[in-house]
Short mmCIF file of C-alpha atoms and ligand atoms in Angstrom, two decimals:
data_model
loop_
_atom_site.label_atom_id
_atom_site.label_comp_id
_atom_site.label_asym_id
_atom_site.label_seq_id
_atom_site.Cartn_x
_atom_site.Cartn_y
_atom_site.Cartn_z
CA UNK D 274 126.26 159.76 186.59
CA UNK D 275 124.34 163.16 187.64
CA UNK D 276 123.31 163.83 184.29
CA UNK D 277 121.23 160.62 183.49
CA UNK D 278 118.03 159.50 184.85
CA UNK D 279 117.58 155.97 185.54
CA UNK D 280 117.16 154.67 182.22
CA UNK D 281 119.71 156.89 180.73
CA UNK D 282 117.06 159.58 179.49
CA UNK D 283 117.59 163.11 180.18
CA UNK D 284 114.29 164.84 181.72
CA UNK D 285 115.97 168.32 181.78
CA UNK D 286 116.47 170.51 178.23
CA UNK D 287 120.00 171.85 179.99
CA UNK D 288 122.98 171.21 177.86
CA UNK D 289 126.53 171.60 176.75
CA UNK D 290 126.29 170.80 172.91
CA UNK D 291 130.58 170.14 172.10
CA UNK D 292 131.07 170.74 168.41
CA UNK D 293 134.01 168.79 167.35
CA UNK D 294 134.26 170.04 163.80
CA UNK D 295 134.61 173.42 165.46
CA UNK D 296 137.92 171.82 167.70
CA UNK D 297 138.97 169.63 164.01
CA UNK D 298 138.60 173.66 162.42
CA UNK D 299 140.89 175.04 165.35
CA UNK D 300 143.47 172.69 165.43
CA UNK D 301 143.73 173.29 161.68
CA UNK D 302 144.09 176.91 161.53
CA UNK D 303 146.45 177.11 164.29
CA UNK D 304 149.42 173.90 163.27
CA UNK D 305 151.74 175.00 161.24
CA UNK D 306 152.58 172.67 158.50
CA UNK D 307 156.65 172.04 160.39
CA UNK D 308 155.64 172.11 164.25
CA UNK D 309 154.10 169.48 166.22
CA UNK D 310 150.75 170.22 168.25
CA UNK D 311 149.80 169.37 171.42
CA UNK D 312 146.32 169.25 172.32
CA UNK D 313 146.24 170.37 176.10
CA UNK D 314 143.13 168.71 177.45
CA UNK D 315 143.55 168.66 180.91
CA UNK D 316 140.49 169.49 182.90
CA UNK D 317 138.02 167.13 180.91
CA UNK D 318 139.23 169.00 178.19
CA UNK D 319 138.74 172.41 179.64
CA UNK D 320 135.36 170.91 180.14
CA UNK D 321 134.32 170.01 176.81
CA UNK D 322 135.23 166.10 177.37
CA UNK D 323 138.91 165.30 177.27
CA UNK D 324 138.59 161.97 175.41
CA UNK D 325 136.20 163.16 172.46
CA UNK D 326 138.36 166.47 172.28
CA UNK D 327 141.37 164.36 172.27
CA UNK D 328 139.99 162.20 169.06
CA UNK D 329 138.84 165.23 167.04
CA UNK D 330 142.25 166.95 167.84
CA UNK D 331 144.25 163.60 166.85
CA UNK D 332 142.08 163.30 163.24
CA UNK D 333 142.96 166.99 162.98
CA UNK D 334 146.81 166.75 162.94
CA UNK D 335 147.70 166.85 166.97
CA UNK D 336 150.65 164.78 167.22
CA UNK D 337 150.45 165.06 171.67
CA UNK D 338 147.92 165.59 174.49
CA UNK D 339 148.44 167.11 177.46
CA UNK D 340 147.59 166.35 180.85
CA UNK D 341 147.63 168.13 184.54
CA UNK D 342 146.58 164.55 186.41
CA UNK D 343 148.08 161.36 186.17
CA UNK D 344 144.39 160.15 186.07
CA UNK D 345 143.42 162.58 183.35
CA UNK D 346 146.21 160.35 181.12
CA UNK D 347 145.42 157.28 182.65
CA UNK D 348 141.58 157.80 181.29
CA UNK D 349 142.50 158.75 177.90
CA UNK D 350 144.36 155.22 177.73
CA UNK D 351 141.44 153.55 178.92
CA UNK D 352 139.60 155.35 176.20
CA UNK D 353 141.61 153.28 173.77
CA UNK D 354 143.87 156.36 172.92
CA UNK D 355 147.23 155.53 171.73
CA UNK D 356 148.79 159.27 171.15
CA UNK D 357 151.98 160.62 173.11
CA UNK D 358 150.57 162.11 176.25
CA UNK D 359 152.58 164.59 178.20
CA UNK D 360 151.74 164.83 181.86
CA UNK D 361 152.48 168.57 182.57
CA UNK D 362 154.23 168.36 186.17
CA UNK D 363 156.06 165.64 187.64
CA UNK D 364 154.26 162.55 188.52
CA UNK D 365 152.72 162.77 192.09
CA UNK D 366 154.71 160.72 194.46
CA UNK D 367 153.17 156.94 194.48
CA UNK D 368 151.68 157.33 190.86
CA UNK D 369 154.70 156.82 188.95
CA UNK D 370 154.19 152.72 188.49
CA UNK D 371 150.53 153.35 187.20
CA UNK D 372 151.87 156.46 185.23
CA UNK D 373 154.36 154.68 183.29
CA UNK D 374 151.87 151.35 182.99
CA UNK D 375 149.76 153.55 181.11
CA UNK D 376 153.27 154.72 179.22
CA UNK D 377 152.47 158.51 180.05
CA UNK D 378 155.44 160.74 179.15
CA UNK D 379 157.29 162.45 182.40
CA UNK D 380 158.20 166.12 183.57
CA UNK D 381 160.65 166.49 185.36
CA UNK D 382 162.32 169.10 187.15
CA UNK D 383 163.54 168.35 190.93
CA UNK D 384 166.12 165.60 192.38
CA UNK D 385 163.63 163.78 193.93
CA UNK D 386 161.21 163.91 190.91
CA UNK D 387 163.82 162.43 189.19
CA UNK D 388 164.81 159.56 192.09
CA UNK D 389 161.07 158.37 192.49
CA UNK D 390 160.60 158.07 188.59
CA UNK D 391 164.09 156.13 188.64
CA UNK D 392 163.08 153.70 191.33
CA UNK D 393 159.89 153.10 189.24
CA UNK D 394 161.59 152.79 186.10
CA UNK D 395 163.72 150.37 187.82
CA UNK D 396 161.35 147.54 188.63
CA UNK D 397 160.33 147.19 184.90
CA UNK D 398 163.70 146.98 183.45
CA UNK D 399 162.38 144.68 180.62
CA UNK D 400 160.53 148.71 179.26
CA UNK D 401 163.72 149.43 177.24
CA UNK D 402 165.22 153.53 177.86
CA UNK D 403 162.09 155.72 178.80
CA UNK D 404 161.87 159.63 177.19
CA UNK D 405 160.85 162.07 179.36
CA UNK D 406 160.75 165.97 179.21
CA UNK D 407 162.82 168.96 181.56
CA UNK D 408 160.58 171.62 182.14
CA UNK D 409 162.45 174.73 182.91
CA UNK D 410 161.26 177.67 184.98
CA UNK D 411 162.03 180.89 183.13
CA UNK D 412 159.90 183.06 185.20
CA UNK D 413 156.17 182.55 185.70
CA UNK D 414 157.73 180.57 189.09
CA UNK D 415 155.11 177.79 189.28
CA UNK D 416 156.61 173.99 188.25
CA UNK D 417 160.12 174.14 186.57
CA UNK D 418 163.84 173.96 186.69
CA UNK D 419 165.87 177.09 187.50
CA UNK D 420 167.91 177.63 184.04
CA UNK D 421 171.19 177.81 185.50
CA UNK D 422 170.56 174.50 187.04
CA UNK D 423 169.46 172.67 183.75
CA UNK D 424 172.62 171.31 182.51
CA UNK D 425 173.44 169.42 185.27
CA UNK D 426 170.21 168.13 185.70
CA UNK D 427 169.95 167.34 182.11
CA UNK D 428 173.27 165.28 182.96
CA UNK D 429 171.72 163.45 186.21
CA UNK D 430 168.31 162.32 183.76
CA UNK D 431 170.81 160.80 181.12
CA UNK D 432 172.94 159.44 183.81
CA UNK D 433 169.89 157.47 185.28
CA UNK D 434 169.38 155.92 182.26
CA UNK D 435 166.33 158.45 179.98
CA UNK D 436 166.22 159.83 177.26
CA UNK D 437 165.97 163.67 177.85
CA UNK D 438 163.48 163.82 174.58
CA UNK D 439 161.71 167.09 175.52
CA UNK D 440 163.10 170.28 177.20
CA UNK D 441 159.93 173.09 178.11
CA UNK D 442 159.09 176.15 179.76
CA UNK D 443 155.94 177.94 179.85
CA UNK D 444 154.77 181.49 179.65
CA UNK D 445 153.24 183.85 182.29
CA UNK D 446 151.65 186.56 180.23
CA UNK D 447 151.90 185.63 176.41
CA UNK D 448 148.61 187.16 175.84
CA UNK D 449 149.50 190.33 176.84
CA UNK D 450 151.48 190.95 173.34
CA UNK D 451 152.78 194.55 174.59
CA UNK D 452 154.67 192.99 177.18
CA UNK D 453 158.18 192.40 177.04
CA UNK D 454 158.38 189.20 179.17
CA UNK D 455 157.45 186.47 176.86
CA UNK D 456 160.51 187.55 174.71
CA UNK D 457 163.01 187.10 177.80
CA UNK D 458 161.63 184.08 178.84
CA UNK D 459 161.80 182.99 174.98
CA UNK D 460 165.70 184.02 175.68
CA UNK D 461 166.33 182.64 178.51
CA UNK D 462 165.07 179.45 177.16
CA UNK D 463 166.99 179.68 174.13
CA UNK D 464 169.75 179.86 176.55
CA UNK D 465 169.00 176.65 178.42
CA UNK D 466 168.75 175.26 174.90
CA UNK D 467 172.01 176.07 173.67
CA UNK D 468 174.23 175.32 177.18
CA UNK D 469 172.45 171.77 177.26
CA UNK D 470 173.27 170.99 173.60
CA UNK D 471 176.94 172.42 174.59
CA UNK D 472 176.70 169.19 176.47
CA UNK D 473 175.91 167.10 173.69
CA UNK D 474 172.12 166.61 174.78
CA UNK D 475 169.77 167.25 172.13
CA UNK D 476 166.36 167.19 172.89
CA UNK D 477 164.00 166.03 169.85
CA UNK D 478 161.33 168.47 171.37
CA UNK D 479 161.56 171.75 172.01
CA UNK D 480 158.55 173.52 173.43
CA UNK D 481 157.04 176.98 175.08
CA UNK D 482 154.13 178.01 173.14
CA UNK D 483 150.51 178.36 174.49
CA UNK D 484 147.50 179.47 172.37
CA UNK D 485 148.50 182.86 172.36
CA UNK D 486 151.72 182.35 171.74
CA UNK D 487 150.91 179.81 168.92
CA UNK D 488 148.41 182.59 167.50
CA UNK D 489 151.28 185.36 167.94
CA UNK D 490 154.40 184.39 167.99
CA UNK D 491 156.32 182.72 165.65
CA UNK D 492 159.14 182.76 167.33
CA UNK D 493 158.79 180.86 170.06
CA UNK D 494 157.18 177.69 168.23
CA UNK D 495 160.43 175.36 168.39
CA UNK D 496 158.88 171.90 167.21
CA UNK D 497 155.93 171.89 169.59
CA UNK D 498 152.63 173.98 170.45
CA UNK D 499 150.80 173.15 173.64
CA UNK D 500 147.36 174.52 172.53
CA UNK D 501 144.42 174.64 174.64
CA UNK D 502 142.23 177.40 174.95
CA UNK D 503 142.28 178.52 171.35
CA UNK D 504 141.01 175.09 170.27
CA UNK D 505 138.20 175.30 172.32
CA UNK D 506 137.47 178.02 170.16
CA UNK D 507 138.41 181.02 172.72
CA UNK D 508 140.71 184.07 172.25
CA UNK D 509 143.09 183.86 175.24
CA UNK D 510 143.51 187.76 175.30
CA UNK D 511 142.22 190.46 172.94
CA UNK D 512 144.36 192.01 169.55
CA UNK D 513 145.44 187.67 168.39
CA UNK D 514 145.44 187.61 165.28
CA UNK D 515 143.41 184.56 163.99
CA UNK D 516 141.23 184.96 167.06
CA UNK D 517 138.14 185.48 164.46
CA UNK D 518 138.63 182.49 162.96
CA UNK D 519 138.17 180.50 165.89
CA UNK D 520 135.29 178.61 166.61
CA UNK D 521 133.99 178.56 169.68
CA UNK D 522 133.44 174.62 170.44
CA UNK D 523 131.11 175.20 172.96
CA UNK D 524 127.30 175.95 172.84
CA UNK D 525 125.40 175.79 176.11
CA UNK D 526 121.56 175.67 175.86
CA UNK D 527 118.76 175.26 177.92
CA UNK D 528 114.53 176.04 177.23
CA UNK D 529 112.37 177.76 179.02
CA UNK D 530 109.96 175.57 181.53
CA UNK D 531 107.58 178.36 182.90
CA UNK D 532 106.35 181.46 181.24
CA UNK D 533 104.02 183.37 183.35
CA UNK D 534 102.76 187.10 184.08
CA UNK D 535 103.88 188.61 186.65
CA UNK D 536 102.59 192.22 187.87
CA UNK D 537 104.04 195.72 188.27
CA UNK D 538 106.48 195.70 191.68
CA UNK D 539 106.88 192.19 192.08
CA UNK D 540 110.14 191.38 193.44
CA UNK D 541 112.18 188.49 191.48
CA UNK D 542 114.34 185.03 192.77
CA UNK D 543 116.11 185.18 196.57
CA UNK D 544 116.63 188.59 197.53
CA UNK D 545 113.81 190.38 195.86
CA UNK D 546 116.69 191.82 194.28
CA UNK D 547 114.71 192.48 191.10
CA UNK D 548 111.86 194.50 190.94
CA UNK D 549 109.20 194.53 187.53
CA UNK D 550 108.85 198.43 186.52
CA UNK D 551 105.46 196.95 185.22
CA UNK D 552 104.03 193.98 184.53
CA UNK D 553 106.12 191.37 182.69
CA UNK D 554 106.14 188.15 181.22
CA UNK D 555 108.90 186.55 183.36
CA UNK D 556 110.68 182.98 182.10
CA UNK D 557 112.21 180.14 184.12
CA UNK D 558 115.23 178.57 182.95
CA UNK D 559 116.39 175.16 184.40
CA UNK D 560 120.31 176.31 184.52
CA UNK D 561 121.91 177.21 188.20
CA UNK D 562 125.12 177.69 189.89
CA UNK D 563 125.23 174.04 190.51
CA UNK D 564 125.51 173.45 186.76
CA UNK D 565 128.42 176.44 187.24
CA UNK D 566 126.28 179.18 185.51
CA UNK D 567 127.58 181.94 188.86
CA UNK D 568 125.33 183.25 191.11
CA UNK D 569 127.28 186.70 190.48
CA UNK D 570 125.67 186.56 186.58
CA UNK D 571 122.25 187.56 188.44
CA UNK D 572 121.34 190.89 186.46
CA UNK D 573 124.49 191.08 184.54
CA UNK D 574 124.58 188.66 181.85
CA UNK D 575 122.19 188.15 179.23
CA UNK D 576 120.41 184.53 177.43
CA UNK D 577 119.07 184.57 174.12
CA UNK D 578 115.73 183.64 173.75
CA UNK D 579 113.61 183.96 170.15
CA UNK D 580 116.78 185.35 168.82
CA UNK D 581 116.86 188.57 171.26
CA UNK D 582 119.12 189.51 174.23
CA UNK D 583 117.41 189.33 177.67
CA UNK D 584 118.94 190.22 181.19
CA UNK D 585 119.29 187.42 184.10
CA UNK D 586 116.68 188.90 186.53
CA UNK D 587 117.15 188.59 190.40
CA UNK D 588 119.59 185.88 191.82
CA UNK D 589 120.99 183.00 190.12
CA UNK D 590 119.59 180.13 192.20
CA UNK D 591 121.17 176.44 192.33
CA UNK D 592 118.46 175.03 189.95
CA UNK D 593 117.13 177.74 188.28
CA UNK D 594 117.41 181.06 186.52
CA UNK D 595 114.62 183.87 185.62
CA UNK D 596 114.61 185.76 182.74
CA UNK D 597 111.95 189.13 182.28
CA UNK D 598 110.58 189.05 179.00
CA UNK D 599 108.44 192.06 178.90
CA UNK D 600 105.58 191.30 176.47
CA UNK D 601 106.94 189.79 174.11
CA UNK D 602 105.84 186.16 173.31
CA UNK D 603 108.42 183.36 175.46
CA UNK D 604 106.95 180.03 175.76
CA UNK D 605 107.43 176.98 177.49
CA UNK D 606 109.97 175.03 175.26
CA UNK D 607 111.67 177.88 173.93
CA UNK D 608 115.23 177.45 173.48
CA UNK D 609 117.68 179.71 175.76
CA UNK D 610 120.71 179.63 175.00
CA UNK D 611 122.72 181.07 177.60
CA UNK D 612 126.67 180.24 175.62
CA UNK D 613 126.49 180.26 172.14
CA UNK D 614 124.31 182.03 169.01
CA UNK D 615 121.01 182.09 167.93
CA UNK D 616 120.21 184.07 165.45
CA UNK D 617 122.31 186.74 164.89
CA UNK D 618 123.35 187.13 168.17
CA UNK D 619 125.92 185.50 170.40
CA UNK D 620 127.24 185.39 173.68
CA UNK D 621 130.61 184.04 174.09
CA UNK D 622 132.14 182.74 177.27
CA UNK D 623 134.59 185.43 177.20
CA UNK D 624 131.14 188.14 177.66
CA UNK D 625 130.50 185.83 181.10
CA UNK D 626 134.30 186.03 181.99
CA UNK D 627 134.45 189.70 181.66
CA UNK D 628 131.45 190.43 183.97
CA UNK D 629 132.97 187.97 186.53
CA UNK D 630 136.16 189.58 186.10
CA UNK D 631 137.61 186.22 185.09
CA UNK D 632 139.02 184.33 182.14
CA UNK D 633 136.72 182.39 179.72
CA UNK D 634 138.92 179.60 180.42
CA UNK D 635 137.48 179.21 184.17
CA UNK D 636 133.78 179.75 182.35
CA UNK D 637 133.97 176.52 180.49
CA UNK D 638 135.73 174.71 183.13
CA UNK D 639 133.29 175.88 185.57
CA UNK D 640 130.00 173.89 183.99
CA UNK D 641 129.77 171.49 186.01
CA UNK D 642 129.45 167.70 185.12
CA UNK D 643 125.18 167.88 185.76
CA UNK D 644 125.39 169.63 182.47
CA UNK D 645 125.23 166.61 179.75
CA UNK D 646 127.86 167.17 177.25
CA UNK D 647 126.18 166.19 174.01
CA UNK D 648 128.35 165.90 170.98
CA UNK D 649 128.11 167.12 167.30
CA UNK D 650 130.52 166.85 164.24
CA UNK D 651 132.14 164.00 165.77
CA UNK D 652 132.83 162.49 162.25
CA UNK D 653 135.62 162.43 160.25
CA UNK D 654 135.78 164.98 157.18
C1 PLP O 929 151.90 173.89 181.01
C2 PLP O 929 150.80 174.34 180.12
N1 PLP O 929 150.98 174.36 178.80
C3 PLP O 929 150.02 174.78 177.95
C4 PLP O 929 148.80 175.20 178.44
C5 PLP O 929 147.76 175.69 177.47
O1 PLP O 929 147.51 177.04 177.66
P1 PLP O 929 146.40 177.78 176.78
O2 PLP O 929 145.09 177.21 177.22
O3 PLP O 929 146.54 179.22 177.14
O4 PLP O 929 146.70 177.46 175.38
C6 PLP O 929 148.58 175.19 179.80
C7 PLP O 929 147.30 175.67 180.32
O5 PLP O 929 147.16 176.35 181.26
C8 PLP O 929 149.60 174.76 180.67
O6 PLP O 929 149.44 174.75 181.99
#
């Protein structure tokens, strides 16, 4: 809707290019040949378009998706998508009946959780036994079971009539591979594991393993990655191995619209908080915070332009960007890329993250739905 003029033409040269052969190349290199892979796409795909991520990763060998939202899930069916789709907390009280119309796969991991999605389950009797999956808290503390309350709760879902076919936890700081913790909560679930088969419950899936834990870790596969970040193409911490072989998925371009002179002590953007040491050519670029490029990038990050690196100068405003360019030659129409290579340079979303002091994770999420998503490699190999 924002990113369309009336007759579905785009006037403005801003744009997320998705490349899906780079997400087919990612899903690839990270699935082992004997574990399952599920493609987390929550977040419109961590912004790169949940339902054409969600093909790519299915042609690639992703045997789930994964959801935050009810709604997220409830799109992807829409989108004709027939995969396994794991919603990754419990249903939100009064979504249950449309969760399970669009046959979304459960979490669950409280009493009540599991009395709503029984009373739901109830009024469609003729839906034969319904598989859902027990997430278990083994320390990060933000949706799960506590382990020493599994078994029994494990009991309770058979008892009202599902098939416990997942059991899950979920890791708080994988990506830090010096630290101990991912090991102890790998044991701790192992433990859950064992005391709910000691009850004769065997869950078909097993699964803990984010990106950097699929990239890492071996160990904690079980039969089931949940894989996001590293199929967009992003490291989710430095030292992975494979991380460069990843493919960043997303390129985000814009061109300049106004090259002009401007002399010696000008001031630059809202603020003034740029001043020209001399004169300068200085470019506009059509790219703001309201398409999510920060207002804290103005002079830190860099765009590429002709190939070369060139400083944000003065604020970031809502609409609009300006770059100094010295003498060299910019023009109108040249591309400006401010995610992504040209030439032999690149700036990755991770660069952005680090001068934000944030992950590259809330980078992408953060460009915001005026920025058309425009897809390449969306074929088949
Ligand atoms: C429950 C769960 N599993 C898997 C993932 C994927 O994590 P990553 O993007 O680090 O691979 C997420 C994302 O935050 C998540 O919340």
């Amino acid at each position: 809707m924002f990113a369309r003029g009336a007759a579905g033409v785009r006037y403005r040269p801003t744009v997320a290019v998705i490349d899906l052969g780079a997400v087919r190349h990612n899903v690839r290199l990270l699935k082992p040949d004997e574990v399952g892979f599920m493609a987390v796409v929550k977040a419109d795909g961590y912004g790169h378009g949940d339902v054409e991520v969600a093909r790519a990763a299915l042609q690639a060998g992703a045997t789930w998706l994964g959801v935050a939202l009810v709604e997220e899930g409830v799109g992807l069916r829409e989108a004709d998508i027939e995969a396994p789709i794991l919603v990754l907390t419990q249903f939100p009280p009064g979504s249950e009946a449309d969760a399970l119309e669009a046959r979304l796969t459960p979490t669950l991991y409280t009493d009540v959780g599991l009395r709503r999605l029984a009373a739901a389950a109830a009024s469609r009797p003729d839906r034969g036994p319904l598989g859902v999956h027990v997430k278990v808290d083994t320390g990060m503390h933000r949706v799960g079971l506590p382990p020493e309350r599994a078994t029994g709760f494990v009991r309770d879902v058979a008892d009202a009539g599902f098939v416990v076919e997942g059991l899950w936890t979920h890791f708080a700081k994988s990506e830090d591979l010096a630290d101990p913790f991912t090991e102890e909560q790998t044991r701790r679930f192992r433990q859950v594991v064992a005391d709910v088969r000691a009850e004769g419950v065997r869950p078909r899936a097993l699964h803990a393993a984010n990106s950097a834990a699929a990239m890492a870790l071996p160990a904690t596969w079980f039969d089931l990655l949940r894989v996001g970040v590293a199929m967009y193409g992003l490291p989710p911490g430095p030292g992975l191995p494979k991380a460069s072989e990843l493919r960043p998925a997303m390129s985000w371009k814009s061109a300049v619209a106004l090259a002009k002179r401007v002399g010696a002590g000008e001031g630059l953007s809202y603020g003034l908080t740029h001043r020209l040491d001399r004169e300068a050519t200085v470019a506009t670029v059509p790219v703001g915070y309201a398409d999510g490029y920060g207002r804290l990038m103005g002079n830190r990050s860099e765009v590429l332009i002709r190939g070369r690196r060139y400083r944000v100068a003065g604020t970031v405003t809502m609409d609009q960007l300006l770059v100094e360019c010295g003498d060299d030659p910019i023009a109108e129409g040249d591309e400006v890329v401010l995610i992504g290579r040209q030439g032999s340079e690149e700036v990755t979303a991770g660069e952005l993250a680090g001068l934000l002091g944030t992950i590259a994770y809330e980078v992408v999420c953060g460009v915001s739905e005026r920025v058309p998503r425009e897809f390449v490699g969306g074929k088949a190999e």
